[in-house]
Structures are given as C-alpha cells and as structure tokens.
Amino acid sequence: MKLSRTNVLNHRTKTPLNLTQLGFGGAPLGNLYRRIADETAQATLDAAWDAGIRYFDTAPQYGLGRSEMRFAEALSRFDVSALTLSTKVGRVLHDCAPEDVTPEAFVDVPQKRMVFDYTYDGVMRSYEDSVARLGTDRIDILFLHDIDAGTHGAEGSEDKLRELFNQGGYRALAELRDADQIAAIGAGVNTWQICEHLLGEADFDGFLLAGRYTLLEQDPLDSFLPLCTKRDVGIILGGPYNSGILATGAVEGARYDYAPAPEDVLHRVRRLSEVCTAHETPLIAAALQFPLAHEAVKTVIPGASTPDEVRQNIEIFETPIPSALWADLKSQGLIHPEAPLPEDA
C-alpha cells in the first residue's frame, strides 16, 4: 500500500519528522467557498486518520481560525505523538465588528479580521494563538504564510521580508525551534522563487509549495529543487492539480492558478490527457503521483471536505500507472527532460 510509505522532511532537525507520502490539507475545513457541517469536518478528519494519513496541515487563514479549531477536536481523539502537524504564521487574527470581518473565500467564519505581521511579536502572537485554537503545543512545523509577491505585490513582499529579517520574525521562528517548541521552520507559498530567495537569506527546513512542481510545470528543476537536495530541504507539495485543471482536464471553465485557464495551458493539458488515455490512466492519478518521484518532494497534500473525497484521494494515489506512460510523456516533450519519473507500479 503506497499510503503507508513515509519520508523524513530532512535529516537535520533534532526530531525526525515523518511525513506520509499522502498528507491532508486543511483549507477546505475552514469552509472554503461553502459551509461544511462540523460533523462532516470531523468525519473527514477521521477518514484520513483511519486510512493511515499522518501528516496534517492547517493555518489561521483557513476560515479565520475555523480549520484550526476543527483540527483541535480531532486531535483530542488522535494520538498526537504519531502524527506530524503544521500550521502557519504571518497572519494575526483580531476580534472585530461584523462589518470589519476580513472578506475572503471562506464562509461562515468567526468574527475576526486578519492583519499581516511578520515581525517578532507578530510571529509569536500567531504561534501562541494557534496553540490555543489547536488545543495542543505539539506543533511540528511553522510555515511563514504567503510572504510572496503573489499576495503582497513586488514592493509589498520586499516590505514583508524586511519585517521578517530586520524586525525579528525570523529570530522568533529560530527561537521557537531552538527551544524545541517546534521542530522545523519554513514557508508556505505559491511561488518557488521566494523559497529560493529565503534559502539565500537564512536556514529553513522545508517549504510548502503550492502548485509549482506538477505534471503541468517543472521550472523548479532548473535551480530550486537541486538547491533543496543539496541543502537537505524538504518540499511539501500542495496544489498538485494546479488549482483544478489537472483534476478536471481541459473542460469548459477549467481553472489554473485560481482563474480560468488560458489557451496555452488548455492545449498542454489536452496533450497530457491524450497520453494518459492511451495508457488507460486517469490524468488526475498521474498528476497526484508525479511530484513524489523527486527526492526533495516528501509528500503531496490534496484537500478534502468529505470522507468520500478522502477515500477518492487515496484511490487516486494508489492507482497503478504503467512506466510506459511516463516514458511517452517525456519523449513527447510534455515533461522536463530532467524530471525524475515514478517507479514502476
């Protein structure tokens, strides 16, 4: 069973962090786009645990704390010593009036507004608030959340990086790690370039990278992933479907990077789909399994909002894929010539 396989985030942390190759992304449990009943959220987490998933990721942003609070209820049932848990810092939640609630893609959220804060006090406040919401101080990994230009713009990202390195945010992370309050530090972002930049500034253990090393795009192979291998930095791969199109295929309304897919992306996905169809393999299965062939990628974390979606993710993850499919994708120039390929099923 592929799901039982685990990887270590890296070999430098004081405490080894084991990551099941399929993890659980907690954004949907923050009521992303639609409300999920508490009972459904708990049943979804139970389905992941019962299936053997032992890496769970969440964040204060996800439902303005709703996801973390739902995790807390599940963690009270789970053996927390047997799992790896990550959450994020960089957004601090404040009580507010109803009209000041931060407008985002999450619905039915607590009455909170978000403030970006990568300073020493901001990181410490965010960590302490997450401990309170999660009901446990056994947080293994803290990721800087969305410090990239995609969130803040180019100038805004530079400002946030100055907060991080000149106003003590990184020092706070390092202090928490040195005190064994957490085991590892990193960043959870949507671009590999900011990860490469961060590695040039300081020591990081891993990155949660959303959507940038997928069946559709492999630009990080040119510099970033080799650097991760050299520095013993692990990658947690979020968004393996590029926000949808590698799950749906090039259908009408297919989404890429949270927006309608442009024609060049649709064309490439059609070609990927043709090869998968020729080998009687679902595109979504190839997309979920491909990133793990690279030694720097330790786990993939698709989201799920129901127990059925958890079971579907596992079925997709364990779908046998013929080695000839990967060879055909490479020979047709549809994946990077240096991309490692998954082992034969």
Short mmCIF file of C-alpha atoms in Angstrom, two decimals:
data_model
loop_
_atom_site.label_atom_id
_atom_site.label_comp_id
_atom_site.label_asym_id
_atom_site.label_seq_id
_atom_site.Cartn_x
_atom_site.Cartn_y
_atom_site.Cartn_z
CA MET A 1 0.00 0.00 0.00
CA LYS A 2 1.64 3.24 -1.14
CA LEU A 3 -0.06 5.27 1.56
CA SER A 4 1.94 3.50 4.28
CA ARG A 5 5.22 4.87 2.89
CA THR A 6 6.76 7.78 4.75
CA ASN A 7 9.55 10.24 4.10
CA VAL A 8 11.57 12.31 6.55
CA LEU A 9 11.26 16.09 6.00
CA ASN A 10 15.05 16.35 6.25
CA HIS A 11 17.92 14.83 8.16
CA ARG A 12 18.93 17.98 10.06
CA THR A 13 16.09 18.56 12.53
CA LYS A 14 16.66 17.49 16.13
CA THR A 15 13.44 15.50 15.99
CA PRO A 16 12.90 13.46 12.79
CA LEU A 17 9.64 14.49 11.14
CA ASN A 18 7.96 11.63 9.33
CA LEU A 19 5.54 12.56 6.57
CA THR A 20 3.19 10.05 4.99
CA GLN A 21 3.50 10.43 1.23
CA LEU A 22 -0.15 11.48 1.13
CA GLY A 23 -1.00 14.23 3.59
CA PHE A 24 -4.13 16.18 4.48
CA GLY A 25 -4.59 19.85 3.57
CA GLY A 26 -6.90 21.68 5.94
CA ALA A 27 -8.11 24.64 3.85
CA PRO A 28 -11.48 23.07 2.90
CA LEU A 29 -12.29 22.55 6.59
CA GLY A 30 -12.21 26.32 7.01
CA ASN A 31 -15.41 26.43 4.90
CA LEU A 32 -13.62 27.27 1.67
CA TYR A 33 -16.30 28.50 -0.78
CA ARG A 34 -19.09 26.69 1.11
CA ARG A 35 -20.12 25.78 4.62
CA ILE A 36 -19.22 22.31 5.88
CA ALA A 37 -21.09 20.94 8.89
CA ASP A 38 -18.94 20.30 11.96
CA GLU A 39 -19.97 16.63 11.88
CA THR A 40 -18.79 16.32 8.28
CA ALA A 41 -15.49 18.01 9.08
CA GLN A 42 -14.84 15.58 11.94
CA ALA A 43 -15.83 12.57 9.85
CA THR A 44 -13.43 13.77 7.13
CA LEU A 45 -10.53 14.02 9.56
CA ASP A 46 -11.42 10.61 11.00
CA ALA A 47 -11.44 9.10 7.50
CA ALA A 48 -7.94 10.47 6.88
CA TRP A 49 -6.66 9.14 10.21
CA ASP A 50 -8.29 5.74 9.77
CA ALA A 51 -6.74 5.43 6.30
CA GLY A 52 -3.25 5.94 7.74
CA ILE A 53 -2.63 9.58 6.84
CA ARG A 54 -0.36 11.04 9.50
CA TYR A 55 0.59 14.46 8.15
CA PHE A 56 -1.93 17.27 8.65
CA ASP A 57 -1.60 20.93 7.65
CA THR A 58 -3.74 23.91 8.59
CA ALA A 59 -3.45 27.70 9.02
CA PRO A 60 -5.09 30.63 10.83
CA GLN A 61 -6.25 31.96 7.46
CA TYR A 62 -8.37 28.91 6.75
CA GLY A 63 -11.78 30.10 7.86
CA LEU A 64 -10.27 32.74 10.18
CA GLY A 65 -9.38 30.03 12.68
CA ARG A 66 -12.25 27.66 11.86
CA SER A 67 -9.96 24.98 10.39
CA GLU A 68 -7.60 25.04 13.38
CA MET A 69 -10.50 24.76 15.82
CA ARG A 70 -11.89 21.78 13.93
CA PHE A 71 -8.46 20.19 14.00
CA ALA A 72 -8.41 20.68 17.77
CA GLU A 73 -11.47 18.48 18.21
CA ALA A 74 -9.92 15.73 16.08
CA LEU A 75 -6.53 15.99 17.80
CA SER A 76 -8.26 15.27 21.10
CA ARG A 77 -9.12 11.84 19.64
CA PHE A 78 -5.89 11.16 17.75
CA ASP A 79 -2.53 10.05 19.12
CA VAL A 80 -0.68 13.33 18.51
CA SER A 81 2.67 11.63 19.13
CA ALA A 82 2.03 9.55 16.00
CA LEU A 83 1.34 12.43 13.60
CA THR A 84 3.09 15.47 12.15
CA LEU A 85 1.21 18.76 12.35
CA SER A 86 1.94 22.06 10.63
CA THR A 87 0.34 25.46 10.78
CA LYS A 88 1.37 28.92 9.67
CA VAL A 89 2.35 32.38 10.88
CA GLY A 90 2.26 35.78 9.23
CA ARG A 91 -1.44 36.49 9.66
CA VAL A 92 -2.70 37.53 13.09
CA LEU A 93 -6.44 37.35 13.82
CA HIS A 94 -8.11 40.13 15.80
CA ASP A 95 -11.63 40.42 17.17
CA CYS A 96 -13.65 42.96 15.23
CA ALA A 97 -17.07 44.35 14.44
CA PRO A 98 -19.20 42.33 11.99
CA GLU A 99 -18.64 44.81 9.17
CA ASP A 100 -14.85 44.52 9.57
CA VAL A 101 -14.57 40.75 9.13
CA THR A 102 -11.88 40.01 6.55
CA PRO A 103 -13.59 39.23 3.24
CA GLU A 104 -12.14 36.09 1.68
CA ALA A 105 -13.22 32.87 0.01
CA PHE A 106 -14.22 31.31 3.33
CA VAL A 107 -17.82 31.43 4.56
CA ASP A 108 -19.49 31.20 7.98
CA VAL A 109 -16.31 32.34 9.72
CA PRO A 110 -15.65 33.69 13.24
CA GLN A 111 -15.87 37.44 13.74
CA LYS A 112 -12.23 38.22 13.02
CA ARG A 113 -10.10 40.41 10.82
CA MET A 114 -6.65 39.41 9.58
CA VAL A 115 -3.53 41.55 9.83
CA PHE A 116 -0.33 40.53 8.08
CA ASP A 117 2.54 40.65 10.58
CA TYR A 118 5.96 39.03 10.06
CA THR A 119 7.66 40.84 12.97
CA TYR A 120 8.95 39.12 16.12
CA ASP A 121 5.80 39.97 18.08
CA GLY A 122 3.56 39.05 15.16
CA VAL A 123 5.11 35.61 14.72
CA MET A 124 4.99 34.90 18.46
CA ARG A 125 1.39 36.10 18.74
CA SER A 126 0.35 33.99 15.74
CA TYR A 127 2.06 30.90 17.17
CA GLU A 128 0.52 31.35 20.62
CA ASP A 129 -2.95 31.92 19.14
CA SER A 130 -2.62 28.76 17.03
CA VAL A 131 -1.59 26.75 20.10
CA ALA A 132 -4.74 28.00 21.83
CA ARG A 133 -7.03 27.22 18.88
CA LEU A 134 -5.47 23.81 18.25
CA GLY A 135 -5.53 22.88 21.92
CA THR A 136 -2.01 21.49 21.73
CA ASP A 137 1.55 22.76 21.84
CA ARG A 138 2.70 19.81 19.70
CA ILE A 139 3.00 21.86 16.52
CA ASP A 140 5.83 20.34 14.49
CA ILE A 141 6.29 22.79 11.61
CA LEU A 142 5.65 26.53 11.40
CA PHE A 143 5.43 27.97 7.90
CA LEU A 144 5.61 31.65 7.01
CA HIS A 145 2.36 32.08 5.13
CA ASP A 146 2.11 33.90 1.79
CA ILE A 147 5.15 36.16 2.08
CA ASP A 148 5.49 36.14 -1.71
CA ALA A 149 4.72 38.80 -4.30
CA GLY A 150 1.58 36.98 -5.41
CA THR A 151 -0.03 38.04 -2.14
CA HIS A 152 1.62 41.38 -1.44
CA GLY A 153 2.90 42.61 -4.81
CA ALA A 154 6.61 43.01 -5.51
CA GLU A 155 7.15 46.03 -3.24
CA GLY A 156 4.87 44.64 -0.55
CA SER A 157 6.76 41.36 -0.49
CA GLU A 158 10.04 43.24 -0.03
CA ASP A 159 8.47 45.12 2.88
CA LYS A 160 7.35 41.85 4.47
CA LEU A 161 10.81 40.33 4.01
CA ARG A 162 12.28 43.34 5.82
CA GLU A 163 9.83 42.72 8.66
CA LEU A 164 10.92 39.11 8.75
CA PHE A 165 14.66 39.68 8.82
CA ASN A 166 15.02 43.20 10.26
CA GLN A 167 12.16 43.23 12.78
CA GLY A 168 12.70 39.82 14.31
CA GLY A 169 10.24 37.49 12.62
CA TYR A 170 12.90 35.00 11.61
CA ARG A 171 14.50 35.30 15.04
CA ALA A 172 11.17 34.30 16.61
CA LEU A 173 10.98 31.20 14.42
CA ALA A 174 14.57 30.27 15.25
CA GLU A 175 13.97 30.76 18.97
CA LEU A 176 10.92 28.50 18.91
CA ARG A 177 12.89 25.85 17.04
CA ASP A 178 15.95 26.15 19.29
CA ALA A 179 13.71 25.79 22.35
CA ASP A 180 12.16 22.61 20.88
CA GLN A 181 8.71 24.19 20.93
CA ILE A 182 8.57 23.38 17.23
CA ALA A 183 10.77 21.04 15.21
CA ALA A 184 11.05 22.81 11.86
CA ILE A 185 10.51 26.13 10.11
CA GLY A 186 9.72 27.01 6.52
CA ALA A 187 7.35 28.94 4.29
CA GLY A 188 4.00 28.10 2.73
CA VAL A 189 3.81 29.97 -0.57
CA ASN A 190 2.67 29.83 -4.19
CA THR A 191 5.99 30.53 -5.95
CA TRP A 192 9.31 28.71 -5.83
CA GLN A 193 11.28 31.91 -6.40
CA ILE A 194 10.52 33.26 -2.92
CA CYS A 195 11.64 29.93 -1.43
CA GLU A 196 14.94 30.18 -3.30
CA HIS A 197 15.30 33.76 -2.05
CA LEU A 198 14.64 32.72 1.55
CA LEU A 199 17.25 29.97 1.33
CA GLY A 200 19.75 32.65 0.28
CA GLU A 201 18.99 34.62 3.45
CA ALA A 202 18.72 32.06 6.25
CA ASP A 203 18.31 28.44 7.32
CA PHE A 204 14.98 26.78 6.57
CA ASP A 205 13.96 23.14 6.96
CA GLY A 206 11.26 22.83 4.34
CA PHE A 207 8.69 24.57 2.19
CA LEU A 208 5.04 24.01 1.47
CA LEU A 209 4.95 24.87 -2.21
CA ALA A 210 1.54 25.12 -3.85
CA GLY A 211 1.22 24.16 -7.50
CA ARG A 212 4.68 24.92 -8.85
CA TYR A 213 6.11 21.43 -9.36
CA THR A 214 3.37 19.50 -11.09
CA LEU A 215 2.69 17.41 -14.15
CA LEU A 216 1.97 20.69 -15.90
CA GLU A 217 5.05 22.69 -14.92
CA GLN A 218 8.52 21.79 -13.71
CA ASP A 219 10.51 25.05 -13.78
CA PRO A 220 11.87 24.45 -10.23
CA LEU A 221 14.02 21.65 -11.66
CA ASP A 222 16.43 24.19 -13.16
CA SER A 223 17.73 25.63 -9.87
CA PHE A 224 15.43 25.44 -6.88
CA LEU A 225 14.91 21.69 -6.43
CA PRO A 226 18.62 20.90 -6.92
CA LEU A 227 19.32 23.50 -4.21
CA CYS A 228 16.82 21.80 -1.90
CA THR A 229 18.51 18.46 -2.47
CA LYS A 230 21.93 19.98 -1.79
CA ARG A 231 20.76 21.77 1.37
CA ASP A 232 18.62 18.87 2.66
CA VAL A 233 15.41 20.90 2.49
CA GLY A 234 12.14 19.00 2.13
CA ILE A 235 9.23 20.04 -0.08
CA ILE A 236 5.59 19.50 0.84
CA LEU A 237 3.66 19.77 -2.41
CA GLY A 238 0.28 21.45 -2.18
CA GLY A 239 -1.99 22.14 -5.14
CA PRO A 240 -0.89 19.12 -7.21
CA TYR A 241 -3.72 19.84 -9.67
CA ASN A 242 -2.72 23.48 -10.33
CA SER A 243 -5.94 24.57 -8.59
CA GLY A 244 -8.13 22.28 -10.69
CA ILE A 245 -7.22 21.72 -14.30
CA LEU A 246 -5.16 18.56 -13.71
CA ALA A 247 -8.15 17.09 -11.90
CA THR A 248 -10.85 18.08 -14.37
CA GLY A 249 -8.88 18.06 -17.60
CA ALA A 250 -9.26 20.81 -20.20
CA VAL A 251 -13.02 21.11 -19.82
CA GLU A 252 -15.01 24.30 -20.26
CA GLY A 253 -14.40 26.52 -17.25
CA ALA A 254 -11.26 24.62 -16.17
CA ARG A 255 -9.23 26.62 -13.65
CA TYR A 256 -5.50 27.18 -13.47
CA ASP A 257 -3.97 29.20 -10.64
CA TYR A 258 -7.45 30.05 -9.33
CA ALA A 259 -8.54 31.64 -12.62
CA PRO A 260 -9.93 30.42 -15.96
CA ALA A 261 -7.15 28.52 -17.74
CA PRO A 262 -5.54 30.30 -20.72
CA GLU A 263 -5.49 28.59 -24.11
CA ASP A 264 -1.83 27.52 -23.97
CA VAL A 265 -2.45 25.71 -20.68
CA LEU A 266 -5.63 24.11 -22.03
CA HIS A 267 -3.69 22.88 -25.07
CA ARG A 268 -0.93 21.34 -22.97
CA VAL A 269 -3.43 19.63 -20.67
CA ARG A 270 -5.25 18.19 -23.69
CA ARG A 271 -1.97 16.63 -24.83
CA LEU A 272 -1.27 15.27 -21.34
CA SER A 273 -4.77 13.81 -21.27
CA GLU A 274 -4.30 12.11 -24.63
CA VAL A 275 -1.22 10.27 -23.39
CA CYS A 276 -2.96 9.26 -20.17
CA THR A 277 -5.99 8.00 -22.12
CA ALA A 278 -3.75 5.96 -24.40
CA HIS A 279 -2.43 4.19 -21.30
CA GLU A 280 -5.87 3.87 -19.67
CA THR A 281 -4.75 6.02 -16.77
CA PRO A 282 -6.71 8.93 -15.25
CA LEU A 283 -4.96 12.26 -15.67
CA ILE A 284 -5.67 13.05 -12.03
CA ALA A 285 -3.77 9.95 -10.87
CA ALA A 286 -0.70 10.85 -12.93
CA ALA A 287 -0.86 14.40 -11.54
CA LEU A 288 -1.05 13.28 -7.93
CA GLN A 289 1.76 10.74 -8.17
CA PHE A 290 4.24 12.54 -10.44
CA PRO A 291 5.77 15.06 -7.95
CA LEU A 292 6.83 12.38 -5.47
CA ALA A 293 9.38 10.99 -7.89
CA HIS A 294 11.69 13.88 -7.00
CA GLU A 295 13.77 13.16 -3.91
CA ALA A 296 13.16 16.64 -2.48
CA VAL A 297 9.37 16.19 -2.54
CA LYS A 298 8.32 14.37 0.62
CA THR A 299 4.52 14.44 0.50
CA VAL A 300 1.57 15.73 -1.52
CA ILE A 301 -1.44 17.21 0.26
CA PRO A 302 -4.65 17.47 -1.74
CA GLY A 303 -7.57 18.89 0.21
CA ALA A 304 -10.76 17.08 1.14
CA SER A 305 -14.05 18.25 2.60
CA THR A 306 -15.88 14.92 2.97
CA PRO A 307 -14.94 11.34 3.89
CA ASP A 308 -15.70 10.30 0.30
CA GLU A 309 -13.17 12.82 -1.01
CA VAL A 310 -10.55 11.38 1.34
CA ARG A 311 -11.25 7.90 0.01
CA GLN A 312 -11.14 9.19 -3.56
CA ASN A 313 -7.76 10.82 -2.92
CA ILE A 314 -6.40 7.53 -1.60
CA GLU A 315 -7.77 5.58 -4.54
CA ILE A 316 -6.20 8.07 -6.96
CA PHE A 317 -2.92 7.96 -5.07
CA GLU A 318 -2.78 4.17 -5.28
CA THR A 319 -3.83 3.83 -8.93
CA PRO A 320 -1.22 1.72 -10.78
CA ILE A 321 0.48 3.70 -13.54
CA PRO A 322 2.48 1.95 -16.29
CA SER A 323 6.07 3.10 -16.71
CA ALA A 324 5.41 3.48 -20.45
CA LEU A 325 3.10 6.43 -19.71
CA TRP A 326 5.92 8.38 -18.09
CA ALA A 327 8.29 7.46 -20.93
CA ASP A 328 5.77 8.69 -23.51
CA LEU A 329 5.23 11.98 -21.68
CA LYS A 330 8.96 12.59 -21.66
CA SER A 331 9.52 11.53 -25.28
CA GLN A 332 6.77 13.90 -26.42
CA GLY A 333 8.34 16.81 -24.54
CA LEU A 334 5.41 17.11 -22.15
CA ILE A 335 7.56 16.92 -19.03
CA HIS A 336 11.01 18.32 -18.32
CA PRO A 337 13.79 16.14 -19.76
CA GLU A 338 15.47 16.03 -16.32
CA ALA A 339 12.29 15.23 -14.38
CA PRO A 340 12.63 12.09 -12.25
CA LEU A 341 9.92 9.56 -13.05
CA PRO A 342 7.90 7.50 -10.57
CA GLU A 343 8.99 3.92 -10.12
CA ASP A 344 7.14 1.20 -11.99
CA ALA A 345 3.81 0.35 -10.37
#
